[in-house]
């Protein structure tokens, strides 16, 4: 009986891990996000945004965010979303003048483990001469439900780290950020951080990015663990038949 309970608990842990997985295409957000009239989500501080996958938190930490024309918003008219009818957008108007853009879209709280992946698609308008360079960082917070930007101190992936004219794709391209370096299961959030120095309407950098079709997947148990689970269940079934 003890072995049966142990195996059941292990199987339950696998199911629980899978239950944390989600996908998000930004299709079922707040009303003004859906109809494109809401442009300043997160500019007044951490702002809850309920989407199909759960409640994300928008927080524009850019210079002069309170008076900036845009925060996070939906714009499906500049180019087609990667999938569906909507896409998450940030642009040079996340700040004013010439300043640093530091805009976050924070995920729901999850229990992270090494090997978890965050896949998503993103693009900018141009690549090459004449482009205003953009940068996106995927960051991890290991501080539970916190929405303090200082807690997002682990970088999982950076697109165009040195802000070159060719460093951000001009067609929808898939990227994968992989969680690593944890000592064990860790509660926190990940965030998309639109992060551009010398940005804004007066800056040499920052134009516009979109993000679409996000998929968070928890790492599955190692094959050896799954095999052991299967063998253990099979052995118990044989014993019970005897």
mmCIF file of C-alpha atoms in Angstrom:
data_model
loop_
_atom_site.group_PDB
_atom_site.id
_atom_site.type_symbol
_atom_site.label_atom_id
_atom_site.label_comp_id
_atom_site.label_asym_id
_atom_site.label_seq_id
_atom_site.Cartn_x
_atom_site.Cartn_y
_atom_site.Cartn_z
ATOM 1 C CA UNK A 1 0.000 0.000 0.000
ATOM 2 C CA UNK A 2 2.835 2.430 0.820
ATOM 3 C CA UNK A 3 4.374 1.835 -2.612
ATOM 4 C CA UNK A 4 1.052 2.465 -4.285
ATOM 5 C CA UNK A 5 0.659 5.741 -2.406
ATOM 6 C CA UNK A 6 4.191 6.831 -3.299
ATOM 7 C CA UNK A 7 3.644 6.108 -6.975
ATOM 8 C CA UNK A 8 0.304 7.890 -6.905
ATOM 9 C CA UNK A 9 1.950 10.938 -5.368
ATOM 10 C CA UNK A 10 4.649 10.921 -8.057
ATOM 11 C CA UNK A 11 2.047 10.636 -10.787
ATOM 12 C CA UNK A 12 0.090 13.429 -9.149
ATOM 13 C CA UNK A 13 3.170 15.638 -9.165
ATOM 14 C CA UNK A 14 3.544 15.116 -12.914
ATOM 15 C CA UNK A 15 -0.100 16.059 -13.479
ATOM 16 C CA UNK A 16 0.247 19.133 -11.244
ATOM 17 C CA UNK A 17 3.289 20.281 -13.190
ATOM 18 C CA UNK A 18 1.403 20.012 -16.477
ATOM 19 C CA UNK A 19 -1.465 21.985 -14.965
ATOM 20 C CA UNK A 20 0.819 25.018 -14.760
ATOM 21 C CA UNK A 21 1.389 25.091 -18.518
ATOM 22 C CA UNK A 22 -0.379 27.776 -20.519
ATOM 23 C CA UNK A 23 -0.558 29.480 -23.890
ATOM 24 C CA UNK A 24 -1.490 33.113 -24.508
ATOM 25 C CA UNK A 25 -2.382 34.853 -27.763
ATOM 26 C CA UNK A 26 -3.822 38.025 -26.160
ATOM 27 C CA UNK A 27 -7.250 37.316 -27.666
ATOM 28 C CA UNK A 28 -9.480 37.764 -24.620
ATOM 29 C CA UNK A 29 -8.107 40.744 -22.746
ATOM 30 C CA UNK A 30 -9.701 43.809 -21.159
ATOM 31 C CA UNK A 31 -12.394 45.454 -23.276
ATOM 32 C CA UNK A 32 -10.364 48.499 -24.261
ATOM 33 C CA UNK A 33 -7.367 46.317 -25.112
ATOM 34 C CA UNK A 34 -9.577 44.247 -27.383
ATOM 35 C CA UNK A 35 -11.026 47.255 -29.207
ATOM 36 C CA UNK A 36 -7.599 49.021 -29.386
ATOM 37 C CA UNK A 37 -8.803 52.156 -27.546
ATOM 38 C CA UNK A 38 -6.723 51.333 -24.455
ATOM 39 C CA UNK A 39 -3.129 52.442 -25.054
ATOM 40 C CA UNK A 40 -1.671 53.102 -21.616
ATOM 41 C CA UNK A 41 -1.941 49.838 -19.658
ATOM 42 C CA UNK A 42 0.633 49.900 -16.861
ATOM 43 C CA UNK A 43 1.489 53.602 -17.054
ATOM 44 C CA UNK A 44 -0.105 54.427 -13.703
ATOM 45 C CA UNK A 45 1.635 51.548 -11.904
ATOM 46 C CA UNK A 46 1.150 47.768 -11.805
ATOM 47 C CA UNK A 47 -2.094 47.059 -13.658
ATOM 48 C CA UNK A 48 -3.898 43.720 -13.696
ATOM 49 C CA UNK A 49 -4.889 42.549 -17.174
ATOM 50 C CA UNK A 50 -7.108 39.468 -17.375
ATOM 51 C CA UNK A 51 -6.456 37.334 -20.463
ATOM 52 C CA UNK A 52 -7.505 33.813 -21.346
ATOM 53 C CA UNK A 53 -4.521 32.253 -19.578
ATOM 54 C CA UNK A 54 -4.939 34.266 -16.375
ATOM 55 C CA UNK A 55 -4.194 37.710 -14.960
ATOM 56 C CA UNK A 56 -0.992 39.314 -16.187
ATOM 57 C CA UNK A 57 0.451 42.514 -14.697
ATOM 58 C CA UNK A 58 1.455 45.443 -16.906
ATOM 59 C CA UNK A 59 3.917 47.905 -15.394
ATOM 60 C CA UNK A 60 5.572 50.669 -17.395
ATOM 61 C CA UNK A 61 8.628 51.571 -15.330
ATOM 62 C CA UNK A 62 9.971 53.932 -18.001
ATOM 63 C CA UNK A 63 10.989 57.516 -17.354
ATOM 64 C CA UNK A 64 7.914 59.783 -17.392
ATOM 65 C CA UNK A 65 5.592 56.783 -17.779
ATOM 66 C CA UNK A 66 2.681 58.603 -16.140
ATOM 67 C CA UNK A 67 2.572 61.106 -19.014
ATOM 68 C CA UNK A 68 3.708 58.805 -21.817
ATOM 69 C CA UNK A 69 1.235 58.301 -24.710
ATOM 70 C CA UNK A 70 1.467 54.483 -24.607
ATOM 71 C CA UNK A 71 2.151 51.566 -22.286
ATOM 72 C CA UNK A 72 1.178 48.063 -23.409
ATOM 73 C CA UNK A 73 -1.555 47.972 -26.026
ATOM 74 C CA UNK A 74 -3.039 45.978 -28.886
ATOM 75 C CA UNK A 75 -2.364 47.021 -32.473
ATOM 76 C CA UNK A 76 -3.364 44.518 -35.128
ATOM 77 C CA UNK A 77 -3.359 47.025 -38.008
ATOM 78 C CA UNK A 78 0.387 47.572 -38.447
ATOM 79 C CA UNK A 79 0.858 43.942 -39.520
ATOM 80 C CA UNK A 80 -1.044 40.713 -39.015
ATOM 81 C CA UNK A 81 -0.684 38.983 -35.651
ATOM 82 C CA UNK A 82 1.262 35.745 -35.700
ATOM 83 C CA UNK A 83 -1.964 33.962 -34.771
ATOM 84 C CA UNK A 84 -5.516 35.021 -34.030
ATOM 85 C CA UNK A 85 -6.609 38.641 -34.247
ATOM 86 C CA UNK A 86 -4.613 40.423 -31.522
ATOM 87 C CA UNK A 87 -1.027 40.952 -30.427
ATOM 88 C CA UNK A 88 0.776 42.629 -27.530
ATOM 89 C CA UNK A 89 2.474 45.885 -28.539
ATOM 90 C CA UNK A 90 4.935 48.382 -27.054
ATOM 91 C CA UNK A 91 6.648 51.296 -28.790
ATOM 92 C CA UNK A 92 8.813 54.423 -28.583
ATOM 93 C CA UNK A 93 5.965 56.358 -26.958
ATOM 94 C CA UNK A 94 6.389 54.312 -23.753
ATOM 95 C CA UNK A 95 8.357 57.348 -22.565
ATOM 96 C CA UNK A 96 8.685 61.003 -23.520
ATOM 97 C CA UNK A 97 11.544 62.957 -25.087
ATOM 98 C CA UNK A 98 14.842 61.026 -25.048
ATOM 99 C CA UNK A 99 14.778 58.580 -22.172
ATOM 100 C CA UNK A 100 15.111 54.941 -21.137
ATOM 101 C CA UNK A 101 12.167 52.662 -21.845
ATOM 102 C CA UNK A 102 11.674 49.978 -19.177
ATOM 103 C CA UNK A 103 8.250 48.412 -19.715
ATOM 104 C CA UNK A 104 7.179 45.069 -18.139
ATOM 105 C CA UNK A 105 4.441 42.554 -18.851
ATOM 106 C CA UNK A 106 4.531 40.088 -15.954
ATOM 107 C CA UNK A 107 3.097 36.574 -16.080
ATOM 108 C CA UNK A 108 0.911 34.838 -13.548
ATOM 109 C CA UNK A 109 2.671 33.267 -10.556
ATOM 110 C CA UNK A 110 4.164 29.887 -11.338
ATOM 111 C CA UNK A 111 6.381 27.339 -9.560
ATOM 112 C CA UNK A 112 9.477 27.280 -11.751
ATOM 113 C CA UNK A 113 11.945 24.456 -12.189
ATOM 114 C CA UNK A 114 15.104 24.156 -14.236
ATOM 115 C CA UNK A 115 14.250 23.256 -17.800
ATOM 116 C CA UNK A 116 10.932 25.117 -17.940
ATOM 117 C CA UNK A 117 10.563 26.934 -21.269
ATOM 118 C CA UNK A 118 8.912 30.147 -22.435
ATOM 119 C CA UNK A 119 8.355 30.191 -26.180
ATOM 120 C CA UNK A 120 6.985 33.214 -28.008
ATOM 121 C CA UNK A 121 6.959 35.020 -31.340
ATOM 122 C CA UNK A 122 8.033 38.617 -31.822
ATOM 123 C CA UNK A 123 8.990 41.141 -34.479
ATOM 124 C CA UNK A 124 9.770 44.808 -35.150
ATOM 125 C CA UNK A 125 9.092 46.963 -38.245
ATOM 126 C CA UNK A 126 12.536 47.112 -39.835
ATOM 127 C CA UNK A 127 15.974 45.534 -39.831
ATOM 128 C CA UNK A 128 18.995 47.215 -41.334
ATOM 129 C CA UNK A 129 19.878 50.778 -42.295
ATOM 130 C CA UNK A 130 17.339 53.270 -41.021
ATOM 131 C CA UNK A 131 15.982 51.057 -38.255
ATOM 132 C CA UNK A 132 15.515 52.403 -34.742
ATOM 133 C CA UNK A 133 16.900 49.508 -32.659
ATOM 134 C CA UNK A 134 14.638 47.693 -30.220
ATOM 135 C CA UNK A 135 15.446 45.306 -27.377
ATOM 136 C CA UNK A 136 13.378 42.755 -25.453
ATOM 137 C CA UNK A 137 14.521 40.930 -22.312
ATOM 138 C CA UNK A 138 12.810 37.932 -20.735
ATOM 139 C CA UNK A 139 13.352 38.160 -16.987
ATOM 140 C CA UNK A 140 12.559 35.930 -14.031
ATOM 141 C CA UNK A 141 11.504 36.914 -10.523
ATOM 142 C CA UNK A 142 11.986 34.344 -7.771
ATOM 143 C CA UNK A 143 9.895 36.339 -5.275
ATOM 144 C CA UNK A 144 6.454 34.768 -5.468
ATOM 145 C CA UNK A 145 3.654 37.183 -6.346
ATOM 146 C CA UNK A 146 5.858 40.282 -6.202
ATOM 147 C CA UNK A 147 5.458 42.846 -8.986
ATOM 148 C CA UNK A 148 8.484 44.927 -7.928
ATOM 149 C CA UNK A 149 10.728 45.357 -10.959
ATOM 150 C CA UNK A 150 13.809 44.970 -8.754
ATOM 151 C CA UNK A 151 12.808 41.349 -8.147
ATOM 152 C CA UNK A 152 13.068 40.539 -11.862
ATOM 153 C CA UNK A 153 16.813 40.205 -11.550
ATOM 154 C CA UNK A 154 17.457 37.023 -13.533
ATOM 155 C CA UNK A 155 17.810 37.357 -17.301
ATOM 156 C CA UNK A 156 16.665 34.318 -19.271
ATOM 157 C CA UNK A 157 16.972 35.753 -22.804
ATOM 158 C CA UNK A 158 17.846 39.035 -24.501
ATOM 159 C CA UNK A 159 16.915 39.899 -28.075
ATOM 160 C CA UNK A 160 19.301 42.487 -29.541
ATOM 161 C CA UNK A 161 21.360 43.100 -26.393
ATOM 162 C CA UNK A 162 23.619 45.733 -27.979
ATOM 163 C CA UNK A 163 20.851 47.572 -29.841
ATOM 164 C CA UNK A 164 22.081 47.079 -33.395
ATOM 165 C CA UNK A 165 20.074 47.912 -36.524
ATOM 166 C CA UNK A 166 19.855 44.238 -37.470
ATOM 167 C CA UNK A 167 19.454 42.645 -34.056
ATOM 168 C CA UNK A 168 15.650 42.462 -33.888
ATOM 169 C CA UNK A 169 13.777 40.422 -36.515
ATOM 170 C CA UNK A 170 11.513 42.225 -38.982
ATOM 171 C CA UNK A 171 9.330 39.158 -39.487
ATOM 172 C CA UNK A 172 7.655 37.107 -36.815
ATOM 173 C CA UNK A 173 10.339 34.853 -35.328
ATOM 174 C CA UNK A 174 10.075 32.323 -32.515
ATOM 175 C CA UNK A 175 12.356 32.533 -29.477
ATOM 176 C CA UNK A 176 12.765 30.223 -26.490
ATOM 177 C CA UNK A 177 13.838 31.218 -22.973
ATOM 178 C CA UNK A 178 14.817 28.327 -20.688
ATOM 179 C CA UNK A 179 14.825 28.471 -16.899
ATOM 180 C CA UNK A 180 18.119 27.372 -15.322
ATOM 181 C CA UNK A 181 20.261 27.903 -12.241
ATOM 182 C CA UNK A 182 17.515 27.283 -9.678
ATOM 183 C CA UNK A 183 18.312 25.288 -6.548
ATOM 184 C CA UNK A 184 14.838 23.779 -6.546
ATOM 185 C CA UNK A 185 11.184 24.553 -7.200
ATOM 186 C CA UNK A 186 10.795 28.340 -6.990
ATOM 187 C CA UNK A 187 7.649 30.482 -6.919
ATOM 188 C CA UNK A 188 7.706 33.636 -9.028
ATOM 189 C CA UNK A 189 6.836 35.243 -12.339
ATOM 190 C CA UNK A 190 8.530 35.798 -15.659
ATOM 191 C CA UNK A 191 8.230 39.067 -17.547
ATOM 192 C CA UNK A 192 8.666 40.504 -20.998
ATOM 193 C CA UNK A 193 10.722 43.654 -20.532
ATOM 194 C CA UNK A 194 10.779 46.121 -23.432
ATOM 195 C CA UNK A 195 14.053 47.754 -22.470
ATOM 196 C CA UNK A 196 15.667 50.416 -24.651
ATOM 197 C CA UNK A 197 18.216 53.052 -23.659
ATOM 198 C CA UNK A 198 18.309 56.335 -25.592
ATOM 199 C CA UNK A 199 14.710 55.616 -26.532
ATOM 200 C CA UNK A 200 11.542 57.622 -26.858
ATOM 201 C CA UNK A 201 10.301 59.943 -29.624
ATOM 202 C CA UNK A 202 13.504 61.988 -29.425
ATOM 203 C CA UNK A 203 15.920 59.093 -29.040
ATOM 204 C CA UNK A 204 18.111 57.296 -31.548
ATOM 205 C CA UNK A 205 16.681 53.934 -30.444
ATOM 206 C CA UNK A 206 13.206 52.337 -30.036
ATOM 207 C CA UNK A 207 10.516 51.863 -32.640
ATOM 208 C CA UNK A 208 7.836 49.227 -32.013
ATOM 209 C CA UNK A 209 7.638 45.537 -31.131
ATOM 210 C CA UNK A 210 4.829 42.997 -31.004
ATOM 211 C CA UNK A 211 4.699 39.730 -29.056
ATOM 212 C CA UNK A 212 2.322 36.871 -29.816
ATOM 213 C CA UNK A 213 1.549 33.215 -29.138
ATOM 214 C CA UNK A 214 3.315 32.747 -25.809
ATOM 215 C CA UNK A 215 3.657 29.189 -24.498
ATOM 216 C CA UNK A 216 4.959 28.367 -21.013
ATOM 217 C CA UNK A 217 5.791 24.693 -20.484
ATOM 218 C CA UNK A 218 7.069 23.108 -17.302
ATOM 219 C CA UNK A 219 9.910 20.651 -17.634
ATOM 220 C CA UNK A 220 8.732 17.047 -17.717
ATOM 221 C CA UNK A 221 10.361 14.506 -15.419
ATOM 222 C CA UNK A 222 13.541 12.921 -16.730
ATOM 223 C CA UNK A 223 12.929 9.879 -18.979
ATOM 224 C CA UNK A 224 14.558 7.635 -16.381
ATOM 225 C CA UNK A 225 12.086 8.866 -13.762
ATOM 226 C CA UNK A 226 9.131 8.235 -16.050
ATOM 227 C CA UNK A 227 10.479 4.787 -16.934
ATOM 228 C CA UNK A 228 10.907 3.941 -13.265
ATOM 229 C CA UNK A 229 7.358 5.086 -12.609
ATOM 230 C CA UNK A 230 6.046 2.880 -15.390
ATOM 231 C CA UNK A 231 8.033 -0.140 -14.227
ATOM 232 C CA UNK A 232 6.921 0.378 -10.667
ATOM 233 C CA UNK A 233 3.257 0.510 -11.630
ATOM 234 C CA UNK A 234 3.662 -2.578 -13.827
ATOM 235 C CA UNK A 235 5.390 -4.480 -11.018
ATOM 236 C CA UNK A 236 2.652 -3.601 -8.560
ATOM 237 C CA UNK A 237 -0.020 -4.716 -10.987
ATOM 238 C CA UNK A 238 1.740 -8.062 -11.451
ATOM 239 C CA UNK A 239 2.016 -8.540 -7.680
ATOM 240 C CA UNK A 240 -1.654 -7.774 -7.212
ATOM 241 C CA UNK A 241 -2.575 -10.357 -9.870
ATOM 242 C CA UNK A 242 -0.579 -12.979 -7.971
#
